[in-house]
């Protein structure tokens, strides 16, 4: 009976191992300069599937999906151009993805924000590159709030929007729920 309670306490404390988490309603925003004009936009519907052990972040695996087909800048014609074949080609590549290969170690503690680094494969428009991005994670009431901000060169991913700069700043955030 003592073993049963010890295992139960370990499960509740998150020390038994990785637990499946999901997010389905995250957001991404971006800033990109086109012909010297800063363009800001949003992407709704960011999702993630993660196996996470709050006591051992180095054991974390998972992926994040950003539906670039949902891109909105506030100007319909600009959105159409950004989704077109020369730029994101969302008819063929509706999603950008990040597959986590390594998360810097540490542990999540209820109510505290942890800064860590995620390394993995970023795929945009069918081109995959290894990237490392800073991540902030906060464990709050059994949920994990995750956010990152990073830059990348769209030309490295064959995204060629006329007059665009060679740098896009991306912010992604989502809340992971168990199950």
Short mmCIF file of N, CA and C in Angstrom, two decimals:
data_model
loop_
_atom_site.label_atom_id
_atom_site.label_comp_id
_atom_site.label_asym_id
_atom_site.label_seq_id
_atom_site.Cartn_x
_atom_site.Cartn_y
_atom_site.Cartn_z
N UNK A 1 0.82 -1.19 0.00
CA UNK A 1 0.00 0.00 0.00
C UNK A 1 0.86 1.26 0.00
N UNK A 2 2.00 1.22 0.74
CA UNK A 2 2.89 2.37 0.75
C UNK A 2 3.41 2.65 -0.66
N UNK A 3 3.73 1.59 -1.41
CA UNK A 3 4.25 1.77 -2.76
C UNK A 3 3.20 2.45 -3.63
N UNK A 4 1.95 2.05 -3.52
CA UNK A 4 0.87 2.66 -4.28
C UNK A 4 0.82 4.16 -4.03
N UNK A 5 0.89 4.58 -2.78
CA UNK A 5 0.83 6.01 -2.46
C UNK A 5 2.09 6.74 -2.93
N UNK A 6 3.24 6.07 -2.86
CA UNK A 6 4.47 6.70 -3.32
C UNK A 6 4.42 6.93 -4.83
N UNK A 7 3.93 5.94 -5.58
CA UNK A 7 3.81 6.11 -7.03
C UNK A 7 2.78 7.20 -7.34
N UNK A 8 1.67 7.19 -6.64
CA UNK A 8 0.64 8.22 -6.85
C UNK A 8 1.18 9.61 -6.57
N UNK A 9 1.94 9.76 -5.51
CA UNK A 9 2.53 11.07 -5.18
C UNK A 9 3.55 11.48 -6.24
N UNK A 10 4.32 10.53 -6.74
CA UNK A 10 5.31 10.84 -7.78
C UNK A 10 4.62 11.30 -9.06
N UNK A 11 3.51 10.64 -9.41
CA UNK A 11 2.77 11.04 -10.60
C UNK A 11 2.24 12.46 -10.44
N UNK A 12 1.65 12.75 -9.30
CA UNK A 12 1.12 14.09 -9.05
C UNK A 12 2.22 15.14 -9.03
N UNK A 13 3.38 14.78 -8.57
CA UNK A 13 4.49 15.73 -8.51
C UNK A 13 5.21 15.86 -9.87
N UNK A 14 4.83 15.02 -10.82
CA UNK A 14 5.45 15.11 -12.15
C UNK A 14 6.85 14.53 -12.20
N UNK A 15 7.14 13.56 -11.35
CA UNK A 15 8.50 13.02 -11.31
C UNK A 15 8.61 11.64 -11.94
N UNK A 16 7.55 11.09 -12.49
CA UNK A 16 7.58 9.75 -13.04
C UNK A 16 8.11 9.74 -14.46
N UNK A 17 7.96 10.78 -15.20
CA UNK A 17 8.43 10.82 -16.58
C UNK A 17 7.58 11.76 -17.40
N UNK A 18 7.79 11.66 -18.70
CA UNK A 18 7.12 12.57 -19.63
C UNK A 18 5.62 12.29 -19.68
N UNK A 19 4.86 13.36 -19.79
CA UNK A 19 3.41 13.33 -19.91
C UNK A 19 3.05 14.06 -21.19
N UNK A 20 2.04 13.55 -21.89
CA UNK A 20 1.61 14.19 -23.12
C UNK A 20 0.86 15.49 -22.87
N UNK A 21 1.23 16.54 -23.59
CA UNK A 21 0.58 17.84 -23.54
C UNK A 21 0.20 18.24 -24.96
N UNK A 22 -0.86 19.05 -25.07
CA UNK A 22 -1.30 19.55 -26.38
C UNK A 22 -1.67 21.03 -26.26
N UNK A 23 -1.53 21.70 -27.37
CA UNK A 23 -2.02 23.08 -27.51
C UNK A 23 -2.69 23.17 -28.88
N UNK A 24 -3.84 23.82 -28.94
CA UNK A 24 -4.55 23.93 -30.21
C UNK A 24 -4.93 25.36 -30.56
N UNK A 25 -4.69 26.29 -29.69
CA UNK A 25 -5.19 27.65 -29.92
C UNK A 25 -4.11 28.72 -29.74
N UNK A 26 -2.88 28.37 -30.10
CA UNK A 26 -1.79 29.33 -29.96
C UNK A 26 -1.80 30.36 -31.09
N UNK A 27 -0.90 31.33 -30.96
CA UNK A 27 -0.80 32.38 -31.97
C UNK A 27 0.66 32.61 -32.35
N UNK A 28 0.82 33.14 -33.53
CA UNK A 28 2.13 33.59 -33.97
C UNK A 28 1.95 34.99 -34.52
N UNK A 29 2.96 35.82 -34.35
CA UNK A 29 2.94 37.14 -34.97
C UNK A 29 4.32 37.34 -35.57
N UNK A 30 4.38 38.23 -36.52
CA UNK A 30 5.66 38.45 -37.19
C UNK A 30 5.80 39.90 -37.59
N UNK A 31 7.03 40.32 -37.77
CA UNK A 31 7.37 41.63 -38.31
C UNK A 31 8.39 41.40 -39.41
N UNK A 32 8.11 41.99 -40.56
CA UNK A 32 8.96 41.80 -41.73
C UNK A 32 8.96 43.11 -42.51
N UNK A 33 10.10 43.53 -43.00
CA UNK A 33 10.17 44.77 -43.76
C UNK A 33 10.08 44.48 -45.25
N UNK A 34 9.16 45.18 -45.91
CA UNK A 34 8.97 45.06 -47.35
C UNK A 34 9.04 46.46 -47.94
N UNK A 35 10.03 46.67 -48.80
CA UNK A 35 10.25 47.99 -49.41
C UNK A 35 10.31 49.09 -48.35
N UNK A 36 11.11 48.82 -47.32
CA UNK A 36 11.39 49.75 -46.22
C UNK A 36 10.18 50.02 -45.32
N UNK A 37 9.11 49.28 -45.50
CA UNK A 37 7.91 49.45 -44.67
C UNK A 37 7.78 48.24 -43.75
N UNK A 38 7.69 48.48 -42.44
CA UNK A 38 7.51 47.33 -41.54
C UNK A 38 6.09 46.76 -41.70
N UNK A 39 6.02 45.46 -41.92
CA UNK A 39 4.74 44.77 -42.06
C UNK A 39 4.58 43.87 -40.85
N UNK A 40 3.46 44.00 -40.18
CA UNK A 40 3.15 43.16 -39.03
C UNK A 40 1.98 42.26 -39.40
N UNK A 41 2.00 41.06 -38.86
CA UNK A 41 0.91 40.14 -39.15
C UNK A 41 0.73 39.12 -38.05
N UNK A 42 -0.34 38.35 -38.18
CA UNK A 42 -0.65 37.32 -37.20
C UNK A 42 -1.02 36.02 -37.90
N UNK A 43 -0.89 34.95 -37.17
CA UNK A 43 -1.29 33.63 -37.63
C UNK A 43 -1.99 32.95 -36.47
N UNK A 44 -3.26 32.62 -36.65
CA UNK A 44 -4.03 31.94 -35.60
C UNK A 44 -3.96 30.43 -35.83
N UNK A 45 -4.24 29.67 -34.77
CA UNK A 45 -4.33 28.22 -34.88
C UNK A 45 -3.05 27.46 -34.68
N UNK A 46 -2.06 28.08 -34.03
CA UNK A 46 -0.80 27.37 -33.74
C UNK A 46 -1.12 26.19 -32.82
N UNK A 47 -0.56 25.02 -33.15
CA UNK A 47 -0.78 23.84 -32.32
C UNK A 47 0.55 23.19 -31.96
N UNK A 48 0.52 22.43 -30.90
CA UNK A 48 1.73 21.74 -30.44
C UNK A 48 1.35 20.42 -29.80
N UNK A 49 2.23 19.45 -29.94
CA UNK A 49 2.12 18.17 -29.26
C UNK A 49 3.47 17.93 -28.61
N UNK A 50 3.47 17.77 -27.29
CA UNK A 50 4.73 17.69 -26.55
C UNK A 50 4.63 16.60 -25.49
N UNK A 51 5.69 15.81 -25.35
CA UNK A 51 5.85 14.90 -24.22
C UNK A 51 6.84 15.59 -23.30
N UNK A 52 6.37 15.94 -22.10
CA UNK A 52 7.11 16.83 -21.21
C UNK A 52 7.16 16.26 -19.81
N UNK A 53 8.35 16.27 -19.23
CA UNK A 53 8.54 15.94 -17.83
C UNK A 53 9.00 17.23 -17.15
N UNK A 54 8.13 17.92 -16.39
CA UNK A 54 8.51 19.19 -15.77
C UNK A 54 9.77 19.11 -14.91
N UNK A 55 10.08 17.92 -14.39
CA UNK A 55 11.26 17.76 -13.54
C UNK A 55 12.53 17.49 -14.35
N UNK A 56 12.38 17.24 -15.66
CA UNK A 56 13.54 16.92 -16.50
C UNK A 56 13.27 17.40 -17.92
N UNK A 57 13.47 18.68 -18.16
CA UNK A 57 13.16 19.26 -19.47
C UNK A 57 14.01 18.68 -20.59
N UNK A 58 15.20 18.19 -20.28
CA UNK A 58 16.06 17.63 -21.31
C UNK A 58 15.43 16.41 -21.99
N UNK A 59 14.46 15.78 -21.34
CA UNK A 59 13.78 14.60 -21.90
C UNK A 59 12.59 14.98 -22.79
N UNK A 60 12.34 16.26 -22.97
CA UNK A 60 11.17 16.72 -23.71
C UNK A 60 11.32 16.47 -25.21
N UNK A 61 10.23 16.01 -25.83
CA UNK A 61 10.15 15.86 -27.28
C UNK A 61 8.84 16.49 -27.74
N UNK A 62 8.76 16.84 -29.01
CA UNK A 62 7.50 17.38 -29.50
C UNK A 62 7.64 18.14 -30.79
N UNK A 63 6.54 18.72 -31.20
CA UNK A 63 6.53 19.52 -32.43
C UNK A 63 5.49 20.63 -32.31
N UNK A 64 5.72 21.67 -33.11
CA UNK A 64 4.82 22.83 -33.16
C UNK A 64 4.45 23.04 -34.63
N UNK A 65 3.17 23.28 -34.87
CA UNK A 65 2.68 23.52 -36.23
C UNK A 65 2.10 24.93 -36.30
N UNK A 66 2.60 25.73 -37.26
CA UNK A 66 2.12 27.09 -37.48
C UNK A 66 1.44 27.11 -38.85
N UNK A 67 0.11 27.26 -38.88
CA UNK A 67 -0.62 27.24 -40.15
C UNK A 67 -0.45 28.57 -40.90
N UNK A 68 0.63 28.68 -41.69
CA UNK A 68 0.90 29.93 -42.41
C UNK A 68 -0.22 30.27 -43.38
N UNK A 69 -1.04 29.29 -43.72
CA UNK A 69 -2.20 29.54 -44.56
C UNK A 69 -3.17 30.52 -43.88
N UNK A 70 -3.08 30.66 -42.56
CA UNK A 70 -3.93 31.59 -41.79
C UNK A 70 -3.33 32.98 -41.64
N UNK A 71 -2.22 33.27 -42.33
CA UNK A 71 -1.53 34.55 -42.22
C UNK A 71 -2.46 35.72 -42.55
N UNK A 72 -2.40 36.75 -41.71
CA UNK A 72 -3.18 37.96 -41.92
C UNK A 72 -2.32 39.18 -41.59
N UNK A 73 -2.29 40.15 -42.51
CA UNK A 73 -1.54 41.39 -42.29
C UNK A 73 -2.45 42.60 -42.22
N UNK A 74 -3.73 42.42 -42.47
CA UNK A 74 -4.66 43.54 -42.48
C UNK A 74 -4.94 44.08 -43.87
N UNK A 75 -4.20 43.58 -44.88
CA UNK A 75 -4.43 43.98 -46.26
C UNK A 75 -4.56 42.70 -47.09
N UNK A 76 -5.74 42.44 -47.61
CA UNK A 76 -6.03 41.20 -48.32
C UNK A 76 -5.10 40.93 -49.49
N UNK A 77 -4.81 41.94 -50.31
CA UNK A 77 -3.94 41.73 -51.47
C UNK A 77 -2.53 41.34 -51.03
N UNK A 78 -2.04 42.00 -49.99
CA UNK A 78 -0.70 41.65 -49.46
C UNK A 78 -0.71 40.22 -48.93
N UNK A 79 -1.79 39.83 -48.25
CA UNK A 79 -1.90 38.46 -47.75
C UNK A 79 -1.85 37.46 -48.91
N UNK A 80 -2.56 37.75 -49.98
CA UNK A 80 -2.57 36.86 -51.16
C UNK A 80 -1.17 36.74 -51.75
N UNK A 81 -0.46 37.85 -51.85
CA UNK A 81 0.91 37.80 -52.37
C UNK A 81 1.81 36.98 -51.45
N UNK A 82 1.69 37.18 -50.14
CA UNK A 82 2.52 36.45 -49.17
C UNK A 82 2.24 34.95 -49.22
N UNK A 83 1.00 34.58 -49.53
CA UNK A 83 0.63 33.16 -49.60
C UNK A 83 0.91 32.56 -50.97
N UNK A 84 1.30 33.38 -51.93
CA UNK A 84 1.52 32.94 -53.31
C UNK A 84 2.74 32.05 -53.49
N UNK A 85 2.89 31.53 -54.72
CA UNK A 85 3.95 30.57 -55.04
C UNK A 85 5.36 31.09 -54.77
N UNK A 86 5.65 32.35 -55.07
CA UNK A 86 7.00 32.89 -54.86
C UNK A 86 7.33 33.10 -53.40
N UNK A 87 6.32 33.38 -52.61
CA UNK A 87 6.57 33.61 -51.19
C UNK A 87 6.35 32.29 -50.42
N UNK A 88 5.29 32.18 -49.63
CA UNK A 88 5.09 31.00 -48.78
C UNK A 88 4.48 29.80 -49.51
N UNK A 89 3.84 30.02 -50.64
CA UNK A 89 3.20 28.95 -51.43
C UNK A 89 2.33 28.06 -50.53
N UNK A 90 1.36 28.72 -49.84
CA UNK A 90 0.54 28.01 -48.87
C UNK A 90 -0.39 26.97 -49.49
N UNK A 91 -0.66 27.05 -50.80
CA UNK A 91 -1.47 26.01 -51.43
C UNK A 91 -0.76 24.66 -51.36
N UNK A 92 0.57 24.67 -51.46
CA UNK A 92 1.36 23.44 -51.38
C UNK A 92 1.92 23.19 -49.99
N UNK A 93 2.26 24.27 -49.26
CA UNK A 93 2.88 24.17 -47.93
C UNK A 93 2.06 24.99 -46.93
N UNK A 94 0.93 24.47 -46.47
CA UNK A 94 0.05 25.26 -45.60
C UNK A 94 0.58 25.50 -44.19
N UNK A 95 1.62 24.74 -43.79
CA UNK A 95 2.13 24.85 -42.43
C UNK A 95 3.64 25.03 -42.40
N UNK A 96 4.11 25.76 -41.41
CA UNK A 96 5.52 25.74 -41.02
C UNK A 96 5.55 24.87 -39.77
N UNK A 97 6.64 24.12 -39.59
CA UNK A 97 6.72 23.25 -38.42
C UNK A 97 8.07 23.38 -37.74
N UNK A 98 8.06 23.09 -36.46
CA UNK A 98 9.29 23.01 -35.68
C UNK A 98 9.25 21.68 -34.95
N UNK A 99 10.26 20.84 -35.17
CA UNK A 99 10.36 19.55 -34.49
C UNK A 99 11.50 19.64 -33.49
N UNK A 100 11.16 19.52 -32.23
CA UNK A 100 12.12 19.65 -31.14
C UNK A 100 13.06 18.46 -31.09
N UNK A 101 14.36 18.74 -31.09
CA UNK A 101 15.37 17.69 -30.95
C UNK A 101 16.07 17.75 -29.61
N UNK A 102 16.16 18.96 -29.04
CA UNK A 102 16.85 19.10 -27.76
C UNK A 102 16.32 20.34 -27.05
N UNK A 103 16.08 20.20 -25.78
CA UNK A 103 15.69 21.32 -24.93
C UNK A 103 16.70 21.38 -23.80
N UNK A 104 17.27 22.55 -23.58
CA UNK A 104 18.23 22.70 -22.50
C UNK A 104 17.59 22.22 -21.21
N UNK A 105 18.36 21.56 -20.40
CA UNK A 105 17.85 20.98 -19.16
C UNK A 105 17.29 22.00 -18.18
N UNK A 106 16.90 21.51 -17.06
CA UNK A 106 16.29 22.32 -16.03
C UNK A 106 14.98 21.69 -15.61
N UNK A 107 14.22 22.43 -14.85
CA UNK A 107 12.93 21.92 -14.41
C UNK A 107 11.95 23.06 -14.30
N UNK A 108 10.69 22.74 -14.50
CA UNK A 108 9.63 23.73 -14.34
C UNK A 108 9.12 23.66 -12.91
N UNK A 109 9.00 24.83 -12.30
CA UNK A 109 8.49 24.94 -10.94
C UNK A 109 7.23 25.80 -11.00
N UNK A 110 6.19 25.34 -10.35
CA UNK A 110 4.90 26.04 -10.34
C UNK A 110 5.07 27.54 -10.09
N UNK A 111 4.54 28.34 -11.01
CA UNK A 111 4.53 29.79 -10.85
C UNK A 111 5.79 30.52 -11.27
N UNK A 112 6.84 29.80 -11.64
CA UNK A 112 8.09 30.44 -12.04
C UNK A 112 8.29 30.29 -13.55
N UNK A 113 8.90 31.31 -14.16
CA UNK A 113 9.20 31.26 -15.58
C UNK A 113 10.64 30.81 -15.76
N UNK A 114 10.83 29.83 -16.63
CA UNK A 114 12.15 29.30 -16.92
C UNK A 114 12.54 29.71 -18.33
N UNK A 115 13.73 30.24 -18.49
CA UNK A 115 14.28 30.56 -19.81
C UNK A 115 15.19 29.40 -20.21
N UNK A 116 14.96 28.87 -21.41
CA UNK A 116 15.72 27.73 -21.89
C UNK A 116 15.95 27.90 -23.40
N UNK A 117 16.60 26.95 -24.02
CA UNK A 117 16.84 26.99 -25.46
C UNK A 117 16.35 25.70 -26.10
N UNK A 118 15.57 25.85 -27.17
CA UNK A 118 15.07 24.71 -27.93
C UNK A 118 15.85 24.62 -29.25
N UNK A 119 16.36 23.44 -29.53
CA UNK A 119 17.05 23.20 -30.79
C UNK A 119 16.27 22.14 -31.55
N UNK A 120 16.09 22.38 -32.84
CA UNK A 120 15.35 21.42 -33.64
C UNK A 120 15.32 21.82 -35.09
N UNK A 121 14.42 21.21 -35.83
CA UNK A 121 14.30 21.42 -37.27
C UNK A 121 13.12 22.33 -37.56
N UNK A 122 13.40 23.47 -38.20
CA UNK A 122 12.36 24.39 -38.65
C UNK A 122 12.14 24.14 -40.13
N UNK A 123 10.90 23.87 -40.51
CA UNK A 123 10.54 23.64 -41.90
C UNK A 123 9.58 24.72 -42.35
N UNK A 124 9.97 25.45 -43.38
CA UNK A 124 9.14 26.49 -43.99
C UNK A 124 9.20 26.26 -45.50
N UNK A 125 8.05 26.21 -46.13
CA UNK A 125 7.96 26.03 -47.58
C UNK A 125 8.77 24.84 -48.06
N UNK A 126 8.72 23.74 -47.30
CA UNK A 126 9.38 22.51 -47.70
C UNK A 126 10.87 22.45 -47.47
N UNK A 127 11.47 23.52 -46.96
CA UNK A 127 12.90 23.55 -46.67
C UNK A 127 13.10 23.44 -45.17
N UNK A 128 14.00 22.55 -44.76
CA UNK A 128 14.23 22.29 -43.34
C UNK A 128 15.65 22.68 -42.97
N UNK A 129 15.77 23.42 -41.87
CA UNK A 129 17.07 23.85 -41.33
C UNK A 129 17.06 23.64 -39.82
N UNK A 130 18.24 23.39 -39.26
CA UNK A 130 18.37 23.31 -37.81
C UNK A 130 18.48 24.71 -37.24
N UNK A 131 17.69 24.98 -36.20
CA UNK A 131 17.72 26.28 -35.52
C UNK A 131 17.72 26.06 -34.02
N UNK A 132 18.23 27.05 -33.31
CA UNK A 132 18.12 27.10 -31.84
C UNK A 132 17.41 28.40 -31.50
N UNK A 133 16.37 28.29 -30.67
CA UNK A 133 15.57 29.46 -30.33
C UNK A 133 15.39 29.55 -28.82
N UNK A 134 15.34 30.78 -28.31
CA UNK A 134 15.09 30.94 -26.88
C UNK A 134 13.62 30.65 -26.57
N UNK A 135 13.38 30.02 -25.44
CA UNK A 135 12.01 29.67 -25.04
C UNK A 135 11.82 30.08 -23.59
N UNK A 136 10.64 30.62 -23.30
CA UNK A 136 10.24 30.87 -21.92
C UNK A 136 9.05 29.96 -21.64
N UNK A 137 9.08 29.29 -20.51
CA UNK A 137 8.01 28.38 -20.12
C UNK A 137 7.64 28.63 -18.67
N UNK A 138 6.32 28.67 -18.42
CA UNK A 138 5.81 28.88 -17.07
C UNK A 138 4.78 27.81 -16.76
N UNK A 139 5.01 27.05 -15.69
CA UNK A 139 4.05 26.05 -15.21
C UNK A 139 3.07 26.75 -14.29
N UNK A 140 1.78 26.69 -14.66
CA UNK A 140 0.76 27.41 -13.89
C UNK A 140 -0.50 26.55 -13.84
N UNK A 141 -0.81 26.01 -12.68
CA UNK A 141 -2.04 25.23 -12.52
C UNK A 141 -2.12 24.02 -13.42
N UNK A 142 -1.00 23.34 -13.63
CA UNK A 142 -0.98 22.15 -14.46
C UNK A 142 -0.85 22.43 -15.95
N UNK A 143 -0.88 23.70 -16.34
CA UNK A 143 -0.70 24.08 -17.74
C UNK A 143 0.68 24.71 -17.89
N UNK A 144 1.21 24.67 -19.12
CA UNK A 144 2.52 25.26 -19.37
C UNK A 144 2.37 26.33 -20.45
N UNK A 145 2.62 27.58 -20.07
CA UNK A 145 2.60 28.68 -21.03
C UNK A 145 3.98 28.77 -21.67
N UNK A 146 4.01 28.72 -23.01
CA UNK A 146 5.26 28.68 -23.75
C UNK A 146 5.30 29.87 -24.71
N UNK A 147 6.46 30.53 -24.80
CA UNK A 147 6.62 31.62 -25.76
C UNK A 147 8.06 31.66 -26.25
N UNK A 148 8.22 32.18 -27.46
CA UNK A 148 9.54 32.36 -28.05
C UNK A 148 9.51 33.55 -28.98
N UNK A 149 10.65 34.16 -29.17
CA UNK A 149 10.83 35.19 -30.19
C UNK A 149 12.19 34.91 -30.84
N UNK A 150 12.19 34.83 -32.17
CA UNK A 150 13.43 34.58 -32.89
C UNK A 150 13.35 35.20 -34.28
N UNK A 151 14.51 35.28 -34.92
CA UNK A 151 14.60 35.81 -36.28
C UNK A 151 15.11 34.72 -37.20
N UNK A 152 14.70 34.81 -38.48
CA UNK A 152 15.28 33.94 -39.49
C UNK A 152 15.27 34.65 -40.83
N UNK A 153 16.09 34.14 -41.75
CA UNK A 153 16.20 34.71 -43.08
C UNK A 153 15.24 33.96 -44.00
N UNK A 154 14.21 34.61 -44.54
CA UNK A 154 13.24 33.91 -45.38
C UNK A 154 13.87 33.34 -46.66
N UNK A 155 14.94 33.96 -47.15
CA UNK A 155 15.61 33.47 -48.36
C UNK A 155 16.23 32.09 -48.13
N UNK A 156 16.61 31.78 -46.87
CA UNK A 156 17.14 30.46 -46.55
C UNK A 156 16.10 29.37 -46.76
N UNK A 157 14.82 29.76 -46.79
CA UNK A 157 13.71 28.82 -46.94
C UNK A 157 13.00 29.02 -48.29
N UNK A 158 13.66 29.69 -49.23
CA UNK A 158 13.12 29.95 -50.57
C UNK A 158 11.83 30.76 -50.53
N UNK A 159 11.67 31.62 -49.52
CA UNK A 159 10.52 32.52 -49.45
C UNK A 159 10.98 33.84 -50.05
N UNK A 160 10.43 34.17 -51.21
CA UNK A 160 10.91 35.31 -51.99
C UNK A 160 9.76 36.26 -52.29
N UNK A 161 9.50 37.16 -51.39
CA UNK A 161 8.47 38.18 -51.56
C UNK A 161 9.15 39.41 -52.15
N UNK A 162 8.69 39.95 -53.27
CA UNK A 162 9.37 41.09 -53.90
C UNK A 162 9.57 42.27 -52.94
N UNK A 163 10.83 42.73 -52.86
CA UNK A 163 11.16 43.88 -52.02
C UNK A 163 11.33 43.57 -50.56
N UNK A 164 11.32 42.29 -50.19
CA UNK A 164 11.39 41.95 -48.77
C UNK A 164 12.82 41.93 -48.25
N UNK A 165 12.96 42.14 -46.96
CA UNK A 165 14.27 42.12 -46.30
C UNK A 165 14.68 40.67 -46.05
N UNK A 166 15.89 40.51 -45.55
CA UNK A 166 16.41 39.17 -45.29
C UNK A 166 16.24 38.77 -43.82
N UNK A 167 15.28 39.38 -43.13
CA UNK A 167 15.06 39.04 -41.73
C UNK A 167 13.57 39.15 -41.37
N UNK A 168 13.07 38.10 -40.73
CA UNK A 168 11.71 38.08 -40.21
C UNK A 168 11.82 37.83 -38.71
N UNK A 169 11.14 38.64 -37.92
CA UNK A 169 11.06 38.41 -36.48
C UNK A 169 9.74 37.72 -36.19
N UNK A 170 9.80 36.58 -35.51
CA UNK A 170 8.62 35.77 -35.25
C UNK A 170 8.44 35.63 -33.74
N UNK A 171 7.20 35.82 -33.29
CA UNK A 171 6.82 35.55 -31.90
C UNK A 171 5.77 34.44 -31.94
N UNK A 172 5.97 33.40 -31.14
CA UNK A 172 5.02 32.30 -31.07
C UNK A 172 4.69 32.06 -29.61
N UNK A 173 3.40 31.86 -29.32
CA UNK A 173 3.01 31.53 -27.95
C UNK A 173 1.83 30.57 -27.97
N UNK A 174 1.81 29.70 -26.97
CA UNK A 174 0.71 28.75 -26.82
C UNK A 174 0.70 28.22 -25.39
N UNK A 175 -0.41 27.64 -25.00
CA UNK A 175 -0.55 27.05 -23.67
C UNK A 175 -0.74 25.55 -23.83
N UNK A 176 0.14 24.79 -23.20
CA UNK A 176 0.06 23.34 -23.24
C UNK A 176 -0.84 22.84 -22.12
N UNK A 177 -1.76 21.95 -22.48
CA UNK A 177 -2.66 21.31 -21.52
C UNK A 177 -2.39 19.81 -21.55
N UNK A 178 -2.50 19.15 -20.41
CA UNK A 178 -2.30 17.71 -20.37
C UNK A 178 -3.35 17.02 -21.22
N UNK A 179 -2.87 15.96 -21.90
CA UNK A 179 -3.81 15.13 -22.65
C UNK A 179 -3.73 15.42 -24.07
#
